mmCIF file of C-alpha atoms and ligand atoms in Angstrom:
data_model
loop_
_atom_site.group_PDB
_atom_site.id
_atom_site.type_symbol
_atom_site.label_atom_id
_atom_site.label_comp_id
_atom_site.label_asym_id
_atom_site.label_seq_id
_atom_site.Cartn_x
_atom_site.Cartn_y
_atom_site.Cartn_z
ATOM 1 C CA MET A 1 -0.053 0.023 -0.054
ATOM 2 C CA ASN A 2 1.394 3.446 -0.830
ATOM 3 C CA GLU A 3 2.684 4.951 2.200
ATOM 4 C CA ASN A 4 0.519 8.376 1.500
ATOM 5 C CA ASN A 5 -2.758 6.503 1.130
ATOM 6 C CA LYS A 6 -2.324 4.489 4.616
ATOM 7 C CA LYS A 7 -5.484 4.986 6.292
ATOM 8 C CA ILE A 8 -4.781 6.693 9.983
ATOM 9 C CA ASP A 9 -6.965 4.421 12.056
ATOM 10 C CA LEU A 10 -5.767 4.501 15.820
ATOM 11 C CA ASP A 11 -8.016 1.890 16.707
ATOM 12 C CA PRO A 12 -10.049 -0.216 14.035
ATOM 13 C CA VAL A 13 -11.216 -2.931 16.867
ATOM 14 C CA GLU A 14 -12.418 -0.283 19.113
ATOM 15 C CA LYS A 15 -14.263 1.264 16.139
ATOM 16 C CA ASP A 16 -15.574 -2.275 15.065
ATOM 17 C CA VAL A 17 -16.770 -2.776 18.603
ATOM 18 C CA GLU A 18 -18.491 0.673 18.990
ATOM 19 C CA LYS A 19 -20.536 -0.205 15.734
ATOM 20 C CA LYS A 20 -21.557 -3.628 17.296
ATOM 21 C CA THR A 21 -22.563 -2.544 20.620
ATOM 22 C CA SER A 22 -24.117 0.986 18.872
ATOM 23 C CA LEU A 23 -22.190 3.215 21.383
ATOM 24 C CA ARG A 24 -22.707 6.075 18.851
ATOM 25 C CA PRO A 25 -25.131 8.734 19.461
ATOM 26 C CA GLN A 26 -28.240 8.005 17.169
ATOM 27 C CA SER A 27 -29.810 11.527 17.195
ATOM 28 C CA LEU A 28 -28.563 15.519 17.785
ATOM 29 C CA SER A 29 -29.915 15.221 21.323
ATOM 30 C CA GLU A 30 -27.900 12.529 22.119
ATOM 31 C CA PHE A 31 -25.074 13.961 20.718
ATOM 32 C CA ILE A 32 -23.042 15.752 23.804
ATOM 33 C CA GLY A 33 -21.135 19.002 23.306
ATOM 34 C CA GLN A 34 -19.963 20.874 20.222
ATOM 35 C CA GLN A 35 -23.247 23.404 20.742
ATOM 36 C CA PHE A 36 -22.281 25.767 18.207
ATOM 37 C CA ILE A 37 -22.351 23.034 15.417
ATOM 38 C CA LYS A 38 -25.377 21.483 16.732
ATOM 39 C CA SER A 39 -27.597 24.490 16.956
ATOM 40 C CA ASN A 40 -26.530 25.403 13.303
ATOM 41 C CA LEU A 41 -27.179 22.096 11.964
ATOM 42 C CA GLU A 42 -30.681 21.922 13.378
ATOM 43 C CA ALA A 43 -31.376 24.771 11.770
ATOM 44 C CA TYR A 44 -30.248 23.761 8.173
ATOM 45 C CA ILE A 45 -31.754 20.521 8.668
ATOM 46 C CA GLU A 46 -35.177 22.024 10.105
ATOM 47 C CA SER A 47 -35.040 24.578 6.992
ATOM 48 C CA SER A 48 -34.373 21.701 4.456
ATOM 49 C CA LYS A 49 -37.373 19.989 5.428
ATOM 50 C CA LYS A 50 -39.434 23.057 5.285
ATOM 51 C CA ARG A 51 -38.236 23.788 1.903
ATOM 52 C CA LYS A 52 -38.507 20.148 1.027
ATOM 53 C CA LYS A 53 -35.137 20.472 -0.476
ATOM 54 C CA ASN A 54 -31.890 18.317 -0.037
ATOM 55 C CA LEU A 55 -29.131 19.375 2.439
ATOM 56 C CA ASP A 56 -26.157 21.382 0.813
ATOM 57 C CA HIS A 57 -22.634 19.486 1.045
ATOM 58 C CA ILE A 58 -21.369 19.412 4.478
ATOM 59 C CA ILE A 59 -17.742 19.184 5.464
ATOM 60 C CA LEU A 60 -16.709 18.155 8.860
ATOM 61 C CA TYR A 61 -13.163 18.830 10.049
ATOM 62 C CA GLY A 62 -11.151 18.354 13.170
ATOM 63 C CA PRO A 63 -8.856 15.790 14.867
ATOM 64 C CA PRO A 64 -9.639 12.122 14.930
ATOM 65 C CA GLY A 65 -12.040 11.049 17.149
ATOM 66 C CA LEU A 66 -14.223 14.041 17.979
ATOM 67 C CA GLY A 67 -17.377 12.745 16.411
ATOM 68 C CA LYS A 68 -17.156 13.470 12.616
ATOM 69 C CA THR A 69 -18.547 10.151 11.727
ATOM 70 C CA SER A 70 -21.276 9.923 14.598
ATOM 71 C CA LEU A 71 -22.658 13.478 13.469
ATOM 72 C CA ALA A 72 -22.509 12.108 9.481
ATOM 73 C CA HIS A 73 -24.776 9.069 10.871
ATOM 74 C CA ILE A 74 -26.995 11.422 12.797
ATOM 75 C CA ILE A 75 -27.699 13.747 9.915
ATOM 76 C CA SER A 76 -28.841 10.681 7.988
ATOM 77 C CA ASN A 77 -31.092 9.685 10.656
ATOM 78 C CA GLU A 78 -32.473 13.475 11.450
ATOM 79 C CA LYS A 79 -33.416 13.624 7.698
ATOM 80 C CA ASN A 80 -34.343 9.838 7.416
ATOM 81 C CA VAL A 81 -32.759 9.178 4.265
ATOM 82 C CA ASN A 82 -30.160 6.438 3.044
ATOM 83 C CA PHE A 83 -26.657 6.526 4.483
ATOM 84 C CA HIS A 84 -23.794 5.213 2.152
ATOM 85 C CA SER A 85 -20.299 5.536 3.763
ATOM 86 C CA THR A 86 -16.606 4.946 2.125
ATOM 87 C CA SER A 87 -13.259 6.555 2.629
ATOM 88 C CA GLY A 88 -11.213 8.516 0.204
ATOM 89 C CA PRO A 89 -8.245 5.949 -0.133
ATOM 90 C CA ALA A 90 -11.106 3.379 -1.058
ATOM 91 C CA PHE A 91 -11.560 4.578 -3.965
ATOM 92 C CA THR A 92 -8.919 3.298 -6.621
ATOM 93 C CA LYS A 93 -10.581 3.666 -9.959
ATOM 94 C CA LYS A 94 -13.003 6.475 -11.298
ATOM 95 C CA GLY A 95 -15.444 3.710 -12.138
ATOM 96 C CA ASP A 96 -15.928 2.633 -8.300
ATOM 97 C CA LEU A 97 -17.389 6.231 -7.772
ATOM 98 C CA VAL A 98 -19.558 6.579 -10.973
ATOM 99 C CA THR A 99 -20.935 3.092 -9.614
ATOM 100 C CA LEU A 100 -21.743 4.328 -6.512
ATOM 101 C CA LEU A 101 -23.289 7.631 -7.124
ATOM 102 C CA SER A 102 -25.445 6.258 -9.816
ATOM 103 C CA ASN A 103 -27.019 3.679 -7.304
ATOM 104 C CA MET A 104 -27.960 6.979 -4.933
ATOM 105 C CA MET A 105 -31.880 7.529 -4.368
ATOM 106 C CA ASP A 106 -32.866 11.298 -3.956
ATOM 107 C CA GLY A 107 -31.804 12.995 -0.884
ATOM 108 C CA ASP A 108 -29.348 9.836 0.083
ATOM 109 C CA ILE A 109 -26.039 10.743 1.962
ATOM 110 C CA LEU A 110 -22.589 9.900 0.772
ATOM 111 C CA PHE A 111 -20.115 9.949 3.595
ATOM 112 C CA ILE A 112 -16.350 10.176 2.476
ATOM 113 C CA ASP A 113 -14.189 9.831 5.474
ATOM 114 C CA GLU A 114 -10.505 10.722 4.930
ATOM 115 C CA ILE A 115 -11.757 13.133 1.891
ATOM 116 C CA HIS A 116 -8.445 14.551 1.802
ATOM 117 C CA ARG A 117 -6.946 11.337 0.531
ATOM 118 C CA LEU A 118 -9.105 11.180 -2.783
ATOM 119 C CA SER A 119 -6.872 10.798 -5.591
ATOM 120 C CA PRO A 120 -7.200 13.814 -8.333
ATOM 121 C CA ILE A 121 -9.026 11.941 -10.620
ATOM 122 C CA ILE A 122 -11.714 11.014 -8.317
ATOM 123 C CA GLU A 123 -11.879 14.742 -6.931
ATOM 124 C CA GLU A 124 -12.624 15.749 -10.701
ATOM 125 C CA THR A 125 -15.406 13.158 -11.129
ATOM 126 C CA LEU A 126 -16.784 14.589 -7.674
ATOM 127 C CA TYR A 127 -16.992 18.154 -8.935
ATOM 128 C CA PRO A 128 -20.016 17.963 -11.636
ATOM 129 C CA ALA A 129 -21.391 15.456 -9.534
ATOM 130 C CA MET A 130 -21.633 17.701 -6.516
ATOM 131 C CA GLU A 131 -22.797 20.628 -8.485
ATOM 132 C CA ASP A 132 -24.822 19.472 -11.466
ATOM 133 C CA TYR A 133 -25.596 15.921 -10.376
ATOM 134 C CA LYS A 134 -23.701 14.643 -13.609
ATOM 135 C CA CYS A 135 -20.904 12.101 -14.140
ATOM 136 C CA ASP A 136 -18.741 11.710 -17.081
ATOM 137 C CA TYR A 137 -18.024 7.974 -17.959
ATOM 138 C CA VAL A 138 -15.849 6.466 -20.545
ATOM 139 C CA ILE A 139 -17.235 3.429 -22.071
ATOM 140 C CA GLY A 140 -14.755 1.064 -24.031
ATOM 141 C CA SER A 141 -11.100 1.571 -24.468
ATOM 142 C CA GLY A 142 -8.395 2.617 -27.123
ATOM 143 C CA PRO A 143 -9.996 4.320 -30.109
ATOM 144 C CA SER A 144 -13.146 3.115 -29.958
ATOM 145 C CA ALA A 145 -13.650 4.813 -26.339
ATOM 146 C CA ARG A 146 -16.264 7.317 -26.037
ATOM 147 C CA VAL A 147 -17.307 9.587 -22.990
ATOM 148 C CA VAL A 148 -21.057 9.393 -21.993
ATOM 149 C CA GLN A 149 -22.829 11.643 -19.539
ATOM 150 C CA ILE A 150 -24.935 10.322 -16.875
ATOM 151 C CA SER A 151 -27.621 11.929 -14.671
ATOM 152 C CA ILE A 152 -27.470 10.906 -10.896
ATOM 153 C CA GLU A 153 -29.854 11.737 -8.264
ATOM 154 C CA LYS A 154 -29.728 14.665 -5.901
ATOM 155 C CA PHE A 155 -27.175 13.505 -2.886
ATOM 156 C CA THR A 156 -25.633 15.151 -0.249
ATOM 157 C CA LEU A 157 -22.143 14.526 0.312
ATOM 158 C CA ILE A 158 -20.728 14.574 3.730
ATOM 159 C CA GLY A 159 -16.942 14.504 3.604
ATOM 160 C CA ALA A 160 -14.651 14.499 6.739
ATOM 161 C CA THR A 161 -10.976 15.048 7.197
ATOM 162 C CA THR A 162 -8.630 15.874 10.052
ATOM 163 C CA ARG A 163 -6.923 18.479 7.442
ATOM 164 C CA LEU A 164 -9.025 20.621 5.784
ATOM 165 C CA GLY A 165 -5.801 22.548 4.372
ATOM 166 C CA LEU A 166 -5.103 19.208 2.366
ATOM 167 C CA LEU A 167 -8.608 19.552 0.151
ATOM 168 C CA SER A 168 -7.904 20.972 -3.098
ATOM 169 C CA ARG A 169 -9.248 24.836 -3.270
ATOM 170 C CA PRO A 170 -12.097 23.728 -5.748
ATOM 171 C CA LEU A 171 -13.014 20.621 -3.827
ATOM 172 C CA ARG A 172 -13.322 22.897 -0.426
ATOM 173 C CA ASP A 173 -15.308 25.574 -2.694
ATOM 174 C CA ARG A 174 -17.875 22.952 -3.318
ATOM 175 C CA PHE A 175 -19.118 22.460 0.032
ATOM 176 C CA GLY A 176 -21.585 25.001 1.306
ATOM 177 C CA ILE A 177 -21.707 23.841 5.166
ATOM 178 C CA PRO A 178 -17.990 23.755 6.384
ATOM 179 C CA LEU A 179 -17.992 22.749 10.331
ATOM 180 C CA GLN A 180 -15.231 22.607 12.790
ATOM 181 C CA LEU A 181 -15.257 20.114 15.907
ATOM 182 C CA SER A 182 -12.963 21.463 18.545
ATOM 183 C CA PHE A 183 -11.712 19.393 21.632
ATOM 184 C CA TYR A 184 -14.273 18.874 24.467
ATOM 185 C CA GLU A 185 -14.473 20.343 27.714
ATOM 186 C CA PRO A 186 -14.084 17.769 30.286
ATOM 187 C CA GLU A 187 -17.624 18.659 31.730
ATOM 188 C CA ASP A 188 -18.871 17.581 28.432
ATOM 189 C CA LEU A 189 -16.613 14.311 28.353
ATOM 190 C CA MET A 190 -17.751 13.464 31.672
ATOM 191 C CA LYS A 191 -21.689 13.110 30.381
ATOM 192 C CA ILE A 192 -20.519 11.091 27.565
ATOM 193 C CA ILE A 193 -18.100 8.817 29.791
ATOM 194 C CA ILE A 194 -21.612 8.507 32.267
ATOM 195 C CA LEU A 195 -23.748 7.677 29.410
ATOM 196 C CA ASN A 196 -21.401 5.305 28.114
ATOM 197 C CA SER A 197 -21.086 3.395 31.288
ATOM 198 C CA LYS A 198 -24.887 3.030 31.389
ATOM 199 C CA LYS A 199 -24.677 1.455 27.977
ATOM 200 C CA LEU A 200 -22.101 -1.059 28.977
ATOM 201 C CA LYS A 201 -23.920 -1.766 32.189
ATOM 202 C CA PHE A 202 -21.411 -0.673 34.435
ATOM 203 C CA LEU A 203 -21.521 1.678 37.422
ATOM 204 C CA ILE A 204 -19.207 4.601 37.687
ATOM 205 C CA SER A 205 -19.247 7.696 40.046
ATOM 206 C CA GLU A 206 -19.497 11.240 39.509
ATOM 207 C CA ASP A 207 -15.835 12.301 40.373
ATOM 208 C CA SER A 208 -14.469 9.064 38.759
ATOM 209 C CA ALA A 209 -15.918 10.043 35.470
ATOM 210 C CA TYR A 210 -14.476 13.772 35.755
ATOM 211 C CA GLU A 211 -11.435 12.368 36.620
ATOM 212 C CA ILE A 212 -11.474 10.111 33.376
ATOM 213 C CA ALA A 213 -12.885 12.996 31.379
ATOM 214 C CA LYS A 214 -10.055 15.253 32.162
ATOM 215 C CA ARG A 215 -7.364 12.674 31.116
ATOM 216 C CA SER A 216 -8.850 12.043 27.671
ATOM 217 C CA ARG A 217 -7.171 14.726 25.733
ATOM 218 C CA GLY A 218 -10.323 16.449 24.867
ATOM 219 C CA THR A 219 -11.508 13.517 22.635
ATOM 220 C CA PRO A 220 -14.566 11.289 23.307
ATOM 221 C CA ARG A 221 -13.094 8.390 21.442
ATOM 222 C CA ILE A 222 -10.357 8.215 24.047
ATOM 223 C CA ALA A 223 -12.715 8.895 26.536
ATOM 224 C CA ILE A 224 -14.618 5.977 25.751
ATOM 225 C CA ARG A 225 -11.600 3.839 25.299
ATOM 226 C CA LEU A 226 -10.215 4.586 29.081
ATOM 227 C CA LEU A 227 -13.538 3.926 30.447
ATOM 228 C CA LYS A 228 -13.611 0.182 28.836
ATOM 229 C CA ARG A 229 -10.348 -0.416 30.061
ATOM 230 C CA ILE A 230 -10.858 0.660 33.548
ATOM 231 C CA ILE A 231 -14.040 -1.563 33.508
ATOM 232 C CA ASP A 232 -11.672 -4.306 32.382
ATOM 233 C CA PHE A 233 -9.402 -3.773 35.667
ATOM 234 C CA SER A 234 -12.468 -3.527 38.022
ATOM 235 C CA ILE A 235 -13.930 -6.824 36.642
ATOM 236 C CA VAL A 236 -10.663 -8.382 37.143
ATOM 237 C CA ASN A 237 -10.467 -6.989 40.615
ATOM 238 C CA GLU A 238 -13.889 -8.054 40.967
ATOM 239 C CA ASP A 239 -15.326 -4.176 41.868
ATOM 240 C CA ASP A 240 -18.722 -3.788 41.136
ATOM 241 C CA LYS A 241 -17.927 0.030 40.442
ATOM 242 C CA ILE A 242 -15.615 2.453 39.386
ATOM 243 C CA ASP A 243 -14.786 5.036 42.146
ATOM 244 C CA LEU A 244 -12.084 7.703 42.212
ATOM 245 C CA GLU A 245 -9.635 5.639 43.874
ATOM 246 C CA SER A 246 -10.110 2.777 41.495
ATOM 247 C CA ALA A 247 -9.954 4.993 38.150
ATOM 248 C CA LYS A 248 -6.906 6.744 39.552
ATOM 249 C CA LYS A 249 -5.010 3.309 39.838
ATOM 250 C CA SER A 250 -6.313 2.039 36.471
ATOM 251 C CA LEU A 251 -5.114 5.214 34.787
ATOM 252 C CA ARG A 252 -1.815 4.653 36.337
ATOM 253 C CA LYS A 253 -1.595 1.140 34.945
ATOM 254 C CA MET A 254 -2.190 2.647 31.656
ATOM 255 C CA LYS A 255 0.567 5.187 31.718
ATOM 256 C CA ILE A 256 -2.068 7.911 31.375
ATOM 257 C CA ASP A 257 -0.492 11.088 33.368
ATOM 258 C CA SER A 258 -2.149 14.234 35.254
ATOM 259 C CA GLU A 259 -2.877 15.777 31.821
ATOM 260 C CA GLY A 260 -4.036 12.744 30.024
ATOM 261 C CA LEU A 261 -0.843 12.180 28.050
ATOM 262 C CA ASP A 262 0.280 8.694 26.893
ATOM 263 C CA GLU A 263 3.332 7.205 26.556
ATOM 264 C CA MET A 264 3.633 8.193 22.823
ATOM 265 C CA ASP A 265 2.914 11.648 23.724
ATOM 266 C CA ARG A 266 5.713 11.906 26.530
ATOM 267 C CA LYS A 267 8.161 9.970 24.113
ATOM 268 C CA TYR A 268 7.542 12.932 21.553
ATOM 269 C CA MET A 269 7.934 15.892 23.882
ATOM 270 C CA ASN A 270 10.713 14.067 25.747
ATOM 271 C CA CYS A 271 12.614 13.656 22.241
ATOM 272 C CA ILE A 272 12.193 17.574 21.527
ATOM 273 C CA ALA A 273 13.270 18.396 25.212
ATOM 274 C CA TYR A 274 16.314 16.414 25.338
ATOM 275 C CA ASP A 275 17.488 14.981 21.754
ATOM 276 C CA PHE A 276 16.999 18.442 20.328
ATOM 277 C CA HIS A 277 17.700 20.573 22.986
ATOM 278 C CA GLY A 278 13.915 22.179 23.367
ATOM 279 C CA GLY A 279 13.451 22.600 19.670
ATOM 280 C CA PRO A 280 13.125 23.953 17.095
ATOM 281 C CA VAL A 281 13.114 20.819 15.324
ATOM 282 C CA GLY A 282 11.313 19.995 11.975
ATOM 283 C CA ILE A 283 8.435 17.341 11.405
ATOM 284 C CA GLU A 284 10.950 15.101 9.127
ATOM 285 C CA THR A 285 13.407 14.835 11.566
ATOM 286 C CA LEU A 286 11.110 14.151 14.608
ATOM 287 C CA SER A 287 9.292 11.631 12.171
ATOM 288 C CA ALA A 288 12.514 9.753 11.743
ATOM 289 C CA ALA A 289 13.982 10.090 15.490
ATOM 290 C CA LEU A 290 10.222 8.844 16.382
ATOM 291 C CA LEU A 291 9.832 5.700 14.129
ATOM 292 C CA GLU A 292 6.840 7.270 13.639
ATOM 293 C CA HIS A 293 4.792 8.565 10.620
ATOM 294 C CA LYS A 294 4.370 12.105 9.707
ATOM 295 C CA ASP A 295 0.610 12.148 9.530
ATOM 296 C CA ILE A 296 0.095 10.278 12.896
ATOM 297 C CA ILE A 297 2.578 13.140 14.537
ATOM 298 C CA GLU A 298 0.712 15.846 12.808
ATOM 299 C CA ASP A 299 -2.745 14.656 13.031
ATOM 300 C CA VAL A 300 -3.083 12.693 16.028
ATOM 301 C CA ILE A 301 -0.122 13.587 18.729
ATOM 302 C CA GLU A 302 0.655 17.319 18.038
ATOM 303 C CA PRO A 303 -3.200 18.999 18.077
ATOM 304 C CA TYR A 304 -4.121 18.440 21.456
ATOM 305 C CA LEU A 305 -0.395 19.295 22.704
ATOM 306 C CA MET A 306 -0.627 22.300 20.872
ATOM 307 C CA GLN A 307 -3.941 23.214 22.148
ATOM 308 C CA ARG A 308 -2.865 22.862 25.762
ATOM 309 C CA GLY A 309 0.301 25.065 25.099
ATOM 310 C CA LEU A 310 3.020 22.361 25.646
ATOM 311 C CA VAL A 311 4.285 22.213 22.320
ATOM 312 C CA GLN A 312 4.426 25.069 19.677
ATOM 313 C CA ARG A 313 4.849 25.461 15.876
ATOM 314 C CA THR A 314 7.252 28.051 14.503
ATOM 315 C CA SER A 315 8.573 28.868 10.901
ATOM 316 C CA ARG A 316 11.732 26.826 12.043
ATOM 317 C CA GLY A 317 9.956 23.788 13.426
ATOM 318 C CA ARG A 318 8.115 22.530 17.040
ATOM 319 C CA ILE A 319 9.511 23.915 20.085
ATOM 320 C CA LEU A 320 8.638 22.647 23.658
ATOM 321 C CA SER A 321 7.261 25.757 25.692
ATOM 322 C CA GLN A 322 7.843 26.494 29.213
ATOM 323 C CA LYS A 323 4.903 24.666 30.311
ATOM 324 C CA GLY A 324 5.595 21.634 28.524
ATOM 325 C CA LEU A 325 9.215 21.406 30.253
ATOM 326 C CA GLU A 326 7.688 21.894 33.351
ATOM 327 C CA HIS A 327 5.281 19.006 32.866
ATOM 328 C CA LEU A 328 7.888 16.716 31.892
ATOM 329 C CA LYS A 329 9.913 17.708 35.048
HETATM 330 P P1 ADP B 401 -14.330 10.815 14.117
HETATM 331 O O1 ADP B 401 -15.203 10.262 13.345
HETATM 332 O O2 ADP B 401 -14.410 12.355 14.045
HETATM 333 O O3 ADP B 401 -13.008 10.195 14.270
HETATM 334 P P2 ADP B 401 -16.369 9.361 15.742
HETATM 335 O O4 ADP B 401 -17.668 9.839 14.913
HETATM 336 O O5 ADP B 401 -15.942 8.157 15.050
HETATM 337 O O6 ADP B 401 -15.199 10.706 15.443
HETATM 338 O O7 ADP B 401 -16.381 9.031 17.245
HETATM 339 C C1 ADP B 401 -15.558 8.438 18.101
HETATM 340 C C2 ADP B 401 -16.566 7.701 19.342
HETATM 341 O O8 ADP B 401 -16.772 8.942 20.119
HETATM 342 C C3 ADP B 401 -17.907 7.593 18.531
HETATM 343 O O9 ADP B 401 -18.372 5.805 18.297
HETATM 344 C C4 ADP B 401 -18.655 8.052 19.586
HETATM 345 O O10 ADP B 401 -19.226 6.860 20.354
HETATM 346 C C5 ADP B 401 -18.312 8.740 20.664
HETATM 347 N N1 ADP B 401 -18.402 10.108 20.161
HETATM 348 C C6 ADP B 401 -18.055 11.175 19.711
HETATM 349 N N2 ADP B 401 -18.505 12.626 19.839
HETATM 350 C C7 ADP B 401 -19.435 12.161 20.753
HETATM 351 C C8 ADP B 401 -20.657 13.205 21.290
HETATM 352 N N3 ADP B 401 -20.697 14.506 20.811
HETATM 353 N N4 ADP B 401 -21.485 12.665 22.281
HETATM 354 C C9 ADP B 401 -21.435 11.326 22.455
HETATM 355 N N5 ADP B 401 -20.103 10.382 22.079
HETATM 356 C C10 ADP B 401 -19.627 10.721 21.038
#
């Protein structure tokens, strides 16, 4: 597989389990936090229902695990339309996209995860499909090949990306509704943890849910993953409830520190602090030193560390802030 096409998926097993146990929120009212996005989406959905029109194309962007896929599902539930899901790297041939588009019904939602990984030729097929609901298709090959234009039903494309900047300008401009997801406050993550522990039928005290929330890097997927692992430890210890003490003990076992940083975060920060004397150090050098793919560093590790002010990005490279240095000590 081409290195650039590698799908970033921190925990595919976790995603799969979530699908099966339907931990995903099913409606906007079950979707916690991101108030600004929710109220705007509510208005767009209601307006489209009143006008009996389809929703405009939507692009959801932000770090992994913040709820982009969940929101796309919710939109299709709220609109009561079919949901077709795929991802940018999954398209190898133009024909795949044309087949998918020609099978859509009026109002259906096409969700493309990691849309920044679409190849240019697939992107070009999308432009007329998004704008005029038409696709060019080549029949035959060689000198006898001819291009036919097919009409497709009016669908809504929902794209999700961790990197809006990597989308080509023409593609970005075709999305009428851009929505940026941001990291969650601990109060919202606490609600998500309590809700999920109910779904998993395991008791948890409020203070321990808050403790886990504070250490979840502002990310629901991480909060849910930590909750599940803490439940594992509790079951092994024959505890019938998670309290503050047992939560802290399990978090220590998983090497999650008081800021919610894990071993990989600390390895990254230690590398800048000690191997490169606090920085600045370029991303390529860091990637080589950590033996970690550049995209993982930029998409998964850095956004939260930067949001917390532990690391800063300058024109000459990454540097560790005073706060970052103190945290390591
Ligand atoms: P993304 O597509 O941005 O990587 P997902 O939509 O897969 O993120 O979300 C990861 C998991 O976190 C979901 O399975 C869902 O259970 C949970 N989740 C995300 N956002 C919320 C939210 N706002 N409220 C409740 N659960 C959420």
